[in-house]
Amino acid sequence: MPMINVTMTHEDGGATKEQKELLAKKLTDAFAEVFNRGANTCVVTINEVSTDNYAIGGKTVTNIRKDN
């Protein structure tokens, strides 16, 4: 069973339920189209990570955003 994992920062209250459902639908549809497989075989997980727990180049996203 294919699994698509999305990890993104949790900002401004996070993604809404509707945004997550739309993202999951579009990713599932793209997978089904590209691989010619049924959409019911595709699992999508969405993980929202605090910007304090997400770092790029050794700096948290929180601090990167403060510096910009």
XYZ file of N, CA, C and O in Angstrom:
272
model
N 0.845 -1.172 0.000
C 0.000 0.000 0.000
C 0.896 1.243 0.000
O 1.727 1.415 0.882
N 0.753 2.124 -0.979
C 1.570 3.330 -1.027
C 1.193 4.292 0.094
O 0.031 4.402 0.482
N 2.210 4.999 0.579
C 1.990 5.982 1.630
C 2.713 7.267 1.260
O 3.909 7.252 0.970
N 1.971 8.363 1.249
C 2.537 9.687 0.987
C 2.557 10.434 2.310
O 1.525 10.582 2.958
N 3.740 10.890 2.720
C 3.898 11.628 3.975
C 4.191 13.089 3.673
O 5.118 13.392 2.921
N 3.431 13.970 4.269
C 3.642 15.405 4.132
C 4.014 15.946 5.514
O 3.282 15.734 6.472
N 5.137 16.628 5.605
C 5.536 17.285 6.837
C 5.666 18.764 6.526
O 6.340 19.148 5.567
N 5.004 19.574 7.334
C 5.037 21.014 7.112
C 4.992 21.725 8.454
O 4.622 21.133 9.465
N 5.400 22.980 8.452
C 5.378 23.732 9.692
C 3.952 24.128 10.060
O 3.122 24.376 9.188
N 3.691 24.148 11.348
C 2.401 24.567 11.888
C 2.502 26.059 12.171
O 3.209 26.478 13.076
N 1.830 26.848 11.351
C 1.917 28.300 11.480
C 0.537 28.921 11.344
O -0.335 28.368 10.686
N 0.377 30.063 11.967
C -0.873 30.830 11.857
C -2.090 29.968 12.138
O -3.076 29.999 11.399
N -2.026 29.153 13.186
C -3.159 28.304 13.534
C -3.167 26.973 12.821
O -4.020 26.137 13.071
N -2.239 26.756 11.913
C -2.143 25.483 11.199
C -3.105 25.397 10.031
O -3.943 26.273 9.812
N -2.976 24.328 9.285
C -3.856 24.095 8.147
C -5.249 23.742 8.659
O -5.394 23.079 9.684
N -6.248 24.178 7.937
C -7.615 23.841 8.325
C -7.935 22.412 7.925
O -7.240 21.816 7.080
N -8.983 21.874 8.498
C -9.443 20.533 8.131
C -9.725 20.474 6.630
O -9.366 19.503 5.954
N -10.342 21.517 6.108
C -10.675 21.554 4.678
C -9.421 21.580 3.811
O -9.373 20.909 2.770
N -8.401 22.335 4.228
C -7.145 22.368 3.469
C -6.470 21.006 3.468
O -5.965 20.559 2.437
N -6.472 20.348 4.610
C -5.861 19.018 4.704
C -6.610 18.016 3.846
O -5.997 17.191 3.160
N -7.930 18.064 3.862
C -8.719 17.143 3.035
C -8.474 17.381 1.556
O -8.334 16.433 0.781
N -8.384 18.661 1.147
C -8.118 18.978 -0.253
C -6.727 18.521 -0.664
O -6.537 17.946 -1.743
N -5.738 18.755 0.207
C -4.377 18.300 -0.084
C -4.342 16.785 -0.240
O -3.761 16.258 -1.203
N -4.954 16.067 0.691
C -4.977 14.604 0.621
C -5.659 14.133 -0.663
O -5.188 13.200 -1.322
N -6.756 14.777 -1.038
C -7.477 14.387 -2.259
C -6.614 14.607 -3.498
O -6.519 13.736 -4.362
N -5.976 15.780 -3.579
C -5.173 16.081 -4.769
C -3.939 15.188 -4.867
O -3.574 14.748 -5.955
N -3.299 14.907 -3.731
C -2.150 14.001 -3.749
C -2.580 12.594 -4.150
O -1.900 11.928 -4.938
N -3.692 12.141 -3.621
C -4.216 10.815 -3.950
C -4.566 10.734 -5.432
O -4.219 9.763 -6.113
N -5.251 11.760 -5.939
C -5.616 11.780 -7.360
C -4.379 11.762 -8.250
O -4.345 11.049 -9.262
N -3.348 12.543 -7.870
C -2.115 12.567 -8.669
C -1.443 11.202 -8.658
O -0.994 10.704 -9.699
N -1.381 10.576 -7.485
C -0.781 9.250 -7.398
C -1.536 8.258 -8.286
O -0.930 7.512 -9.062
N -2.848 8.248 -8.176
C -3.670 7.305 -8.947
C -3.478 7.523 -10.446
O -3.397 6.557 -11.216
N -3.391 8.781 -10.861
C -3.213 9.088 -12.284
C -1.833 8.665 -12.778
O -1.699 8.015 -13.814
N -0.790 9.008 -12.046
C 0.581 8.724 -12.482
C 0.859 7.226 -12.513
O 1.472 6.711 -13.440
N 0.371 6.506 -11.490
C 0.695 5.088 -11.378
C -0.433 4.168 -11.843
O -0.297 2.950 -11.786
N -1.521 4.767 -12.317
C -2.660 3.990 -12.826
C -3.124 2.949 -11.805
O -3.303 1.779 -12.119
N -3.270 3.427 -10.552
C -3.734 2.558 -9.473
C -4.955 3.191 -8.839
O -5.163 4.401 -8.923
N -5.730 2.374 -8.184
C -6.924 2.870 -7.526
C -6.596 3.813 -6.379
O -5.647 3.593 -5.628
N -7.394 4.850 -6.248
C -7.186 5.828 -5.184
C -7.328 5.188 -3.805
O -6.707 5.644 -2.842
N -8.104 4.135 -3.694
C -8.324 3.488 -2.400
C -7.098 2.775 -1.864
O -7.094 2.322 -0.727
N -6.045 2.675 -2.673
C -4.818 2.028 -2.195
C -3.847 3.013 -1.573
O -2.839 2.616 -1.005
N -4.129 4.312 -1.685
C -3.184 5.347 -1.296
C -3.509 5.908 0.088
O -4.628 6.313 0.354
N -2.496 5.956 0.949
C -2.615 6.533 2.283
C -1.830 7.835 2.305
O -0.694 7.894 1.828
N -2.422 8.891 2.841
C -1.753 10.183 2.990
C -1.722 10.536 4.476
O -2.751 10.471 5.144
N -0.542 10.879 4.973
C -0.436 11.382 6.343
C 0.097 12.809 6.283
O 0.968 13.126 5.469
N -0.465 13.665 7.131
C -0.044 15.060 7.189
C 0.418 15.345 8.613
O -0.342 15.173 9.564
N 1.663 15.748 8.739
C 2.244 16.059 10.042
C 2.599 17.538 10.078
O 3.350 18.019 9.229
N 2.065 18.231 11.052
C 2.401 19.635 11.240
C 3.392 19.732 12.400
O 3.156 19.198 13.474
N 4.496 20.413 12.149
C 5.589 20.505 13.109
C 5.732 21.957 13.553
O 5.721 22.871 12.727
N 5.889 22.162 14.851
C 6.146 23.500 15.372
C 7.402 24.068 14.723
O 8.379 23.340 14.497
N 7.396 25.363 14.456
C 8.586 25.989 13.866
C 9.771 25.948 14.824
O 10.909 26.125 14.401
N 9.520 25.697 16.119
C 10.609 25.513 17.082
C 11.252 24.136 16.940
O 12.366 23.920 17.410
N 10.565 23.209 16.300
C 11.053 21.830 16.143
C 11.462 21.523 14.710
O 11.624 20.359 14.352
N 11.645 22.530 13.890
C 11.967 22.367 12.478
C 13.137 23.298 12.187
O 13.004 24.514 12.328
N 14.268 22.741 11.822
C 15.464 23.562 11.615
C 16.016 23.376 10.209
O 15.943 22.293 9.635
N 16.575 24.451 9.703
C 17.237 24.451 8.395
C 18.601 25.089 8.597
O 18.701 26.191 9.147
N 19.643 24.414 8.202
C 20.985 24.960 8.346
C 21.364 25.236 9.800
O 22.120 26.156 10.079
N 20.808 24.452 10.712
C 21.150 24.597 12.116
C 20.361 25.665 12.856
O 20.605 25.905 14.033
N 19.428 26.326 12.184
C 18.598 27.348 12.819
C 17.141 26.933 12.747
O 16.688 26.444 11.707
N 16.423 27.147 13.844
C 14.995 26.819 13.804
C 14.280 27.768 12.850
O 14.713 28.910 12.630
N 13.189 27.295 12.314
C 12.395 28.125 11.412
C 11.883 29.364 12.157
O 11.797 30.449 11.584
N 11.586 29.198 13.437
C 11.156 30.352 14.250
C 12.193 31.471 14.168
O 11.853 32.631 13.911
N 13.466 31.117 14.385
C 14.531 32.130 14.331
C 14.807 32.625 12.925
O 15.114 33.800 12.724
N 14.698 31.762 11.955
C 14.882 32.189 10.561
C 13.833 33.248 10.209
O 14.145 34.271 9.587
N 12.597 33.002 10.605
C 11.521 33.958 10.317
C 11.743 35.291 11.040
O 11.426 36.339 10.521
N 12.283 35.233 12.254
C 12.561 36.462 13.013
C 13.638 37.283 12.314
O 13.597 38.516 12.335
N 14.625 36.615 11.727
C 15.746 37.287 11.088
C 15.371 37.904 9.740
O 16.091 38.758 9.232
N 14.276 37.457 9.156
C 13.895 37.959 7.816
C 12.911 39.058 7.897
O 12.189 39.539 8.369
